[in-house]
Amino acid sequence: MSEKLKIGISVGDVNGIGLEVIIKTLADSRIFDYCTPIVYGHTKVASFHRRTVHVHDLNFNVITSPAQAHHKRANIINCWEEDVKIEMGVSNEIGGKYAFVSLERATNDLLAGEIDALVTAPINKDNIQNENFNFPGHTEYLQQRDGASEVLMFLVSDTLRVGVVTGHIPIARVAESISVEKILAKLRLMDASLRNDFWIRKPKIAVLGLNPHAGDNGLIGSEEKDVIIPAIEEARANDILALGPYAADGFFANGAYQQFDAVLAMYHDQGLIPFKQISFESGVNYTAGLSFVRTSPDHGTAYDIAGKNKASETSFREALFEAIHIVKHRRETAVLNENPLAFAKLSRDRD
C-alpha cells in the first residue's frame, strides 16, 4: 500500500466555525485510513475549540514540519507562539491576522511539495486584509502564489458542478468583464479539470446567459449574441462540448443541469445561489487551474453560530475527501499520459 497523502488544513478565522468543523471531521478516526491530516494553527486555540464542541477523545500530534507527521493521528503545526484571545462570533483583527498566518505557512509547505493538497477553512475576506494579503479571497491569493495565469472557481458536489466566469467583483463590473476570450479560457479550464481531475472522458458543459431569458434574441441585452454565443462556437470548434446559452432561472428550476457534467455561470451569485440551494450540505469549493490541489467547504465563517456547537462538518469533510480524490486522479492521469497501457491496471486498482 502506498503512503497516504498529506493533506494540509488552514484554520481560517479563529473566531468562526472553521476549527469546529475541522475538529468534528478529524474526531472520526476513519479519516486516518484515507489521509494524513496536518492542521496549521496552534494547540491552545485548537484545545479551546475542542472544548466548545465537547470533543474529548481527539488529541493532536504536535510537529514542526510535515515530514514528522504521524499517519494515524491528527497532526498540528504551531504557526505562532503568542497566546491568542478568542472571541467567538466576532469579526476582528485577531481573526484575520491568524487566519493569514495559518494560510501563508500552509501555502509555503504546499509550494515546497511537503504536503500533497490544501483544504482551507473559511476566512473573513475583510479582516484578513493586510500588506501581504490584498485579495478578494483565497482563490486570488493562491493564484498569485502559484503564478497561474487563469483559474476557475469551481463548486462541486455529487449532483452539480458550477464554475463562474467572473468571481469576486462588484455586480456593476460583470458585463464589462465578460469577453469571448475570458469565457473561452474558463471553458478550457473547466473541460480540462473535468477530464483530469474528475475523470469524465467527454464532458458536456452548459453555458448560462448573462441577461434575463438569455437576452431574448437581443431584446434584453446583446451580450449573448455578441460575446457568449461566439465563445461557445469557438469552444466547440476546439472540441469542447459547450451548449447554450441557457436562461439561468429555468435551467435550474426544471432540473436541466442534471443533463450536464458542469455549468458555467457568468457571475458569482448566478452560479453560487442555485449551487448552495441544491448542494449546500455537501458542496465543495475547488480552485481549478492551479498546479496544486486546493479545496474548501462552500460556506463562510458563520459567526452567528460560532461557539454554539451547531455547525455541520459535512461540507468540510467532503472538501477533504475531494482533495484526496483529485490528487489521485491527477497522478493517475499523469501515469496514463506517460504509459497508456497502464490504464487497465489503474482501472483494476480503482475497482
Short mmCIF file of C-alpha atoms in Angstrom, two decimals, residues 21-342:
data_model
loop_
_atom_site.label_atom_id
_atom_site.label_comp_id
_atom_site.label_asym_id
_atom_site.label_seq_id
_atom_site.Cartn_x
_atom_site.Cartn_y
_atom_site.Cartn_z
CA VAL A 21 -15.78 21.68 11.52
CA ILE A 22 -12.11 20.65 11.37
CA ILE A 23 -12.26 19.05 14.81
CA LYS A 24 -15.59 17.34 14.16
CA THR A 25 -14.17 15.90 10.92
CA LEU A 26 -10.93 14.66 12.46
CA ALA A 27 -12.72 13.22 15.51
CA ASP A 28 -13.75 10.34 13.23
CA SER A 29 -10.62 8.18 13.28
CA ARG A 30 -11.64 6.53 9.99
CA ILE A 31 -10.30 9.67 8.29
CA PHE A 32 -6.77 8.44 9.02
CA ASP A 33 -7.34 5.42 6.79
CA TYR A 34 -7.52 7.77 3.80
CA CYS A 35 -5.05 10.58 4.51
CA THR A 36 -2.63 12.13 6.96
CA PRO A 37 -4.14 15.47 8.07
CA ILE A 38 -1.87 18.34 9.11
CA VAL A 39 -3.55 21.37 10.71
CA TYR A 40 -1.77 24.72 10.55
CA GLY A 41 -2.74 26.59 13.71
CA HIS A 42 -1.92 26.30 17.40
CA THR A 43 -2.62 23.66 20.03
CA LYS A 44 -4.03 26.16 22.57
CA VAL A 45 -6.52 27.57 20.06
CA ALA A 46 -7.46 24.08 18.91
CA SER A 47 -7.98 22.97 22.53
CA PHE A 48 -10.28 25.93 23.14
CA HIS A 49 -12.44 24.97 20.18
CA ARG A 50 -12.30 21.28 21.09
CA ARG A 51 -13.87 22.08 24.46
CA THR A 52 -16.63 24.16 22.91
CA VAL A 53 -17.74 21.21 20.73
CA HIS A 54 -17.29 18.67 23.55
CA VAL A 55 -14.81 16.51 21.65
CA HIS A 56 -12.59 14.95 24.29
CA ASP A 57 -11.00 11.99 22.54
CA LEU A 58 -9.13 13.88 19.80
CA ASN A 59 -5.53 14.66 20.69
CA PHE A 60 -3.33 16.48 18.23
CA ASN A 61 0.18 15.25 17.49
CA VAL A 62 2.39 18.35 17.60
CA ILE A 63 5.00 18.54 14.83
CA THR A 64 7.26 21.20 13.37
CA SER A 65 7.22 20.01 9.76
CA PRO A 66 5.06 17.72 7.58
CA ALA A 67 7.90 15.19 7.44
CA GLN A 68 7.24 14.42 11.11
CA ALA A 69 3.53 13.70 10.64
CA HIS A 70 2.07 10.59 12.27
CA HIS A 71 -0.01 8.68 9.72
CA LYS A 72 -2.63 7.53 12.24
CA ARG A 73 -3.07 10.82 14.10
CA ALA A 74 -4.38 14.32 13.60
CA ASN A 75 -1.22 16.42 13.35
CA ILE A 76 -0.82 20.11 14.10
CA ILE A 77 1.94 22.62 13.38
CA ASN A 78 2.10 25.56 15.79
CA CYS A 79 2.31 28.54 13.44
CA TRP A 80 2.66 31.17 16.18
CA GLU A 81 4.00 31.33 19.74
CA GLU A 82 1.92 34.01 21.46
CA ASP A 83 -1.39 33.47 23.24
CA VAL A 84 -4.42 34.40 21.17
CA LYS A 85 -7.63 35.82 22.63
CA ILE A 86 -10.60 34.03 21.07
CA GLU A 87 -13.87 35.95 20.76
CA MET A 88 -16.33 33.57 19.19
CA GLY A 89 -18.61 35.10 16.59
CA VAL A 90 -16.68 38.38 16.46
CA SER A 91 -15.00 39.77 13.36
CA ASN A 92 -11.80 41.44 14.48
CA GLU A 93 -8.14 41.97 13.65
CA ILE A 94 -7.08 38.88 15.58
CA GLY A 95 -9.30 36.59 13.50
CA GLY A 96 -7.84 37.96 10.27
CA LYS A 97 -4.24 38.02 11.48
CA TYR A 98 -4.04 34.36 12.44
CA ALA A 99 -6.12 33.20 9.50
CA PHE A 100 -3.40 34.66 7.27
CA VAL A 101 -0.53 33.25 9.36
CA SER A 102 -2.07 29.78 9.02
CA LEU A 103 -2.76 30.14 5.31
CA GLU A 104 0.69 31.51 4.49
CA ARG A 105 2.52 28.72 6.33
CA ALA A 106 0.34 26.03 4.75
CA THR A 107 0.80 27.52 1.28
CA ASN A 108 4.56 27.68 1.74
CA ASP A 109 4.64 23.97 2.56
CA LEU A 110 2.31 23.21 -0.34
CA LEU A 111 4.51 25.02 -2.84
CA ALA A 112 7.57 23.28 -1.39
CA GLY A 113 5.95 19.90 -2.03
CA GLU A 114 5.85 18.99 1.67
CA ILE A 115 2.07 18.42 1.61
CA ASP A 116 0.01 16.98 -1.23
CA ALA A 117 -3.04 19.26 -1.09
CA LEU A 118 -4.59 22.10 0.89
CA VAL A 119 -8.05 22.36 2.44
CA THR A 120 -8.85 25.88 3.60
CA ALA A 121 -11.30 26.65 6.39
CA PRO A 122 -13.33 29.87 5.93
CA ILE A 123 -11.76 33.31 6.25
CA ASN A 124 -13.38 36.72 6.63
CA LYS A 125 -12.44 38.49 3.41
CA ASP A 126 -12.47 41.87 5.18
CA ASN A 127 -10.48 41.37 8.37
CA ILE A 128 -7.75 39.27 6.71
CA GLN A 129 -6.62 42.18 4.53
CA ASN A 130 -3.00 43.22 5.17
CA GLU A 131 0.12 44.23 3.26
CA ASN A 132 0.66 40.61 2.18
CA PHE A 133 -2.98 39.75 1.53
CA ASN A 134 -4.69 42.28 -0.70
CA PHE A 135 -7.07 39.91 -2.45
CA PRO A 136 -10.85 39.35 -2.61
CA GLY A 137 -10.42 35.80 -1.28
CA HIS A 138 -8.47 32.53 -1.15
CA THR A 139 -8.80 31.95 -4.89
CA GLU A 140 -6.99 35.08 -5.98
CA TYR A 141 -4.30 34.75 -3.28
CA LEU A 142 -3.49 31.19 -4.27
CA GLN A 143 -3.50 32.10 -7.96
CA GLN A 144 -0.88 34.77 -7.27
CA ARG A 145 1.24 32.44 -5.11
CA ASP A 146 1.11 29.76 -7.80
CA GLY A 147 1.78 32.16 -10.66
CA ALA A 148 -1.22 30.79 -12.56
CA SER A 149 -2.43 32.96 -15.44
CA GLU A 150 -6.05 31.81 -15.13
CA VAL A 151 -8.03 29.86 -12.55
CA LEU A 152 -11.62 28.72 -12.19
CA MET A 153 -13.76 28.90 -9.07
CA PHE A 154 -15.42 25.50 -9.35
CA LEU A 155 -18.19 24.48 -6.94
CA VAL A 156 -18.65 20.71 -6.99
CA SER A 157 -20.91 18.08 -5.43
CA ASP A 158 -22.26 14.67 -6.35
CA THR A 159 -25.21 16.25 -8.17
CA LEU A 160 -23.90 19.53 -9.58
CA ARG A 161 -20.70 21.29 -10.70
CA VAL A 162 -20.74 25.04 -11.30
CA GLY A 163 -17.93 27.37 -12.39
CA VAL A 164 -18.03 31.14 -12.80
CA VAL A 165 -16.56 33.44 -15.45
CA THR A 166 -16.29 36.41 -13.07
CA GLY A 167 -15.69 35.84 -9.36
CA HIS A 168 -15.33 38.30 -6.53
CA ILE A 169 -16.08 41.56 -8.34
CA PRO A 170 -18.90 44.11 -7.97
CA ILE A 171 -22.04 43.29 -9.95
CA ALA A 172 -21.71 46.64 -11.76
CA ARG A 173 -18.50 45.39 -13.39
CA VAL A 174 -19.74 41.99 -14.52
CA ALA A 175 -20.91 42.85 -18.05
CA GLU A 176 -17.74 44.76 -18.94
CA SER A 177 -15.59 41.92 -17.55
CA ILE A 178 -17.08 39.26 -19.82
CA SER A 179 -15.39 38.66 -23.17
CA VAL A 180 -15.10 35.88 -25.73
CA GLU A 181 -11.53 35.25 -24.59
CA LYS A 182 -12.49 35.15 -20.90
CA ILE A 183 -15.35 32.72 -21.40
CA LEU A 184 -13.25 30.54 -23.67
CA ALA A 185 -10.43 30.46 -21.10
CA LYS A 186 -12.86 29.33 -18.38
CA LEU A 187 -14.35 26.68 -20.66
CA ARG A 188 -10.89 25.32 -21.40
CA LEU A 189 -10.08 25.14 -17.70
CA MET A 190 -13.41 23.50 -16.90
CA ASP A 191 -13.08 20.95 -19.68
CA ALA A 192 -9.51 20.08 -18.64
CA SER A 193 -10.49 19.80 -14.98
CA LEU A 194 -13.45 17.55 -15.74
CA ARG A 195 -11.16 15.26 -17.73
CA ASN A 196 -8.08 15.25 -15.49
CA ASP A 197 -9.46 15.95 -12.01
CA PHE A 198 -12.82 14.18 -12.21
CA TRP A 199 -12.11 11.55 -14.87
CA ILE A 200 -15.01 12.46 -17.17
CA ARG A 201 -13.94 11.36 -20.65
CA LYS A 202 -16.28 13.52 -22.75
CA PRO A 203 -17.50 16.43 -20.63
CA LYS A 204 -20.76 18.14 -21.55
CA ILE A 205 -20.88 21.76 -20.35
CA ALA A 206 -23.87 24.09 -20.13
CA VAL A 207 -23.21 27.82 -20.51
CA LEU A 208 -25.63 30.30 -18.92
CA GLY A 209 -26.64 33.61 -20.42
CA LEU A 210 -25.96 36.90 -18.68
CA ASN A 211 -29.31 38.61 -19.12
CA PRO A 212 -32.85 37.53 -18.18
CA HIS A 213 -34.16 34.91 -20.63
CA ALA A 214 -30.61 34.74 -22.07
CA GLY A 215 -31.23 38.09 -23.74
CA ASP A 216 -34.37 37.12 -25.69
CA ASN A 217 -32.52 37.37 -29.01
CA GLY A 218 -31.13 40.79 -28.15
CA LEU A 219 -34.30 42.32 -26.70
CA ILE A 220 -32.87 42.29 -23.15
CA GLY A 221 -29.19 42.86 -23.79
CA SER A 222 -26.73 41.94 -26.52
CA GLU A 223 -24.05 40.08 -24.54
CA GLU A 224 -25.40 36.68 -25.53
CA LYS A 225 -25.27 37.42 -29.27
CA ASP A 226 -22.06 39.45 -29.21
CA VAL A 227 -19.96 37.56 -26.68
CA ILE A 228 -21.38 34.35 -25.20
CA ILE A 229 -22.54 32.59 -28.38
CA PRO A 230 -19.28 33.32 -30.26
CA ALA A 231 -17.35 31.93 -27.28
CA ILE A 232 -19.45 28.76 -27.29
CA GLU A 233 -18.96 28.35 -31.04
CA GLU A 234 -15.19 28.76 -30.71
CA ALA A 235 -15.11 26.29 -27.84
CA ARG A 236 -16.94 23.70 -29.92
CA ALA A 237 -14.52 24.30 -32.77
CA ASN A 238 -11.80 23.35 -30.26
CA ASP A 239 -13.51 20.06 -29.31
CA ILE A 240 -15.11 21.36 -26.12
CA LEU A 241 -18.74 20.25 -25.93
CA ALA A 242 -20.31 23.50 -24.70
CA LEU A 243 -24.02 24.22 -25.17
CA GLY A 244 -26.16 27.28 -24.55
CA PRO A 245 -26.62 30.00 -23.60
CA TYR A 246 -29.41 28.98 -21.22
CA ALA A 247 -31.61 31.25 -19.13
CA ALA A 248 -30.40 30.65 -15.57
CA ASP A 249 -33.78 30.62 -13.81
CA GLY A 250 -35.47 27.98 -15.91
CA PHE A 251 -32.27 25.97 -16.30
CA PHE A 252 -32.03 25.24 -12.59
CA ALA A 253 -35.76 25.23 -11.87
CA ASN A 254 -36.58 22.47 -14.37
CA GLY A 255 -33.57 20.32 -13.47
CA ALA A 256 -31.83 20.75 -16.84
CA TYR A 257 -28.49 20.88 -15.01
CA GLN A 258 -28.81 17.13 -14.41
CA GLN A 259 -28.16 16.53 -18.12
CA PHE A 260 -24.69 18.14 -17.97
CA ASP A 261 -21.36 17.39 -16.33
CA ALA A 262 -20.86 21.04 -15.37
CA VAL A 263 -22.35 24.51 -15.73
CA LEU A 264 -20.50 27.75 -16.49
CA ALA A 265 -22.23 30.78 -14.96
CA MET A 266 -21.38 34.33 -15.91
CA TYR A 267 -21.05 35.75 -12.39
CA HIS A 268 -20.71 34.71 -8.76
CA ASP A 269 -24.29 34.75 -7.45
CA GLN A 270 -25.78 33.41 -10.69
CA GLY A 271 -23.89 30.19 -10.09
CA LEU A 272 -23.48 30.03 -6.32
CA ILE A 273 -27.07 30.72 -5.25
CA PRO A 274 -28.53 27.69 -7.07
CA PHE A 275 -25.50 25.58 -6.16
CA LYS A 276 -25.86 26.27 -2.46
CA GLN A 277 -29.62 25.73 -2.64
CA ILE A 278 -29.12 22.32 -4.28
CA SER A 279 -25.87 21.14 -2.66
CA PHE A 280 -25.27 23.23 0.46
CA GLU A 281 -24.63 20.36 2.88
CA SER A 282 -22.21 18.56 0.58
CA GLY A 283 -20.82 21.34 -1.62
CA VAL A 284 -17.10 21.90 -2.10
CA ASN A 285 -15.26 24.93 -3.48
CA TYR A 286 -12.39 23.78 -5.71
CA THR A 287 -9.87 26.04 -7.45
CA ALA A 288 -9.22 24.55 -10.88
CA GLY A 289 -6.21 25.64 -12.91
CA LEU A 290 -3.62 25.65 -10.13
CA SER A 291 -0.55 23.43 -10.22
CA PHE A 292 -1.62 22.09 -6.80
CA VAL A 293 -4.97 21.00 -5.33
CA ARG A 294 -6.95 23.29 -3.05
CA THR A 295 -10.48 22.75 -1.80
CA SER A 296 -12.68 24.31 0.87
CA PRO A 297 -16.19 23.96 2.26
CA ASP A 298 -18.75 26.07 0.42
CA HIS A 299 -19.75 28.10 3.50
CA GLY A 300 -18.28 31.04 5.36
CA THR A 301 -17.21 31.83 8.90
CA ALA A 302 -20.82 31.63 10.17
CA TYR A 303 -20.22 33.96 13.11
CA ASP A 304 -23.87 33.67 14.11
CA ILE A 305 -23.43 30.04 15.21
CA ALA A 306 -19.71 30.10 16.11
CA GLY A 307 -19.03 28.55 19.51
CA LYS A 308 -22.53 27.08 19.78
CA ASN A 309 -21.70 23.56 18.56
CA LYS A 310 -24.23 23.91 15.75
CA ALA A 311 -22.01 23.82 12.66
CA SER A 312 -22.21 20.81 10.37
CA GLU A 313 -18.88 19.35 9.30
CA THR A 314 -20.34 17.68 6.20
CA SER A 315 -19.06 20.23 3.66
CA PHE A 316 -15.59 20.34 5.22
CA ARG A 317 -15.38 16.54 5.26
CA GLU A 318 -16.42 16.46 1.61
CA ALA A 319 -13.74 19.06 0.82
CA LEU A 320 -11.13 16.85 2.48
CA PHE A 321 -12.15 13.77 0.51
CA GLU A 322 -12.48 15.75 -2.73
CA ALA A 323 -8.89 16.94 -2.32
CA ILE A 324 -7.74 13.33 -1.90
CA HIS A 325 -9.68 12.17 -4.96
CA ILE A 326 -8.44 14.98 -7.19
CA VAL A 327 -4.78 14.46 -6.27
CA LYS A 328 -5.12 10.76 -7.04
CA HIS A 329 -6.93 11.44 -10.32
CA ARG A 330 -4.24 13.89 -11.40
CA ARG A 331 -1.49 11.41 -10.63
CA GLU A 332 -3.28 8.61 -12.42
CA THR A 333 -3.82 10.87 -15.43
CA ALA A 334 -0.10 11.67 -15.48
CA VAL A 335 0.70 7.95 -15.45
CA LEU A 336 -1.72 7.32 -18.32
CA ASN A 337 -0.24 10.14 -20.37
CA GLU A 338 3.20 8.59 -19.96
CA ASN A 339 2.04 5.00 -20.40
CA PRO A 340 -1.43 4.40 -21.91
CA LEU A 341 -1.03 0.65 -21.29
CA ALA A 342 -1.23 1.37 -17.56
#
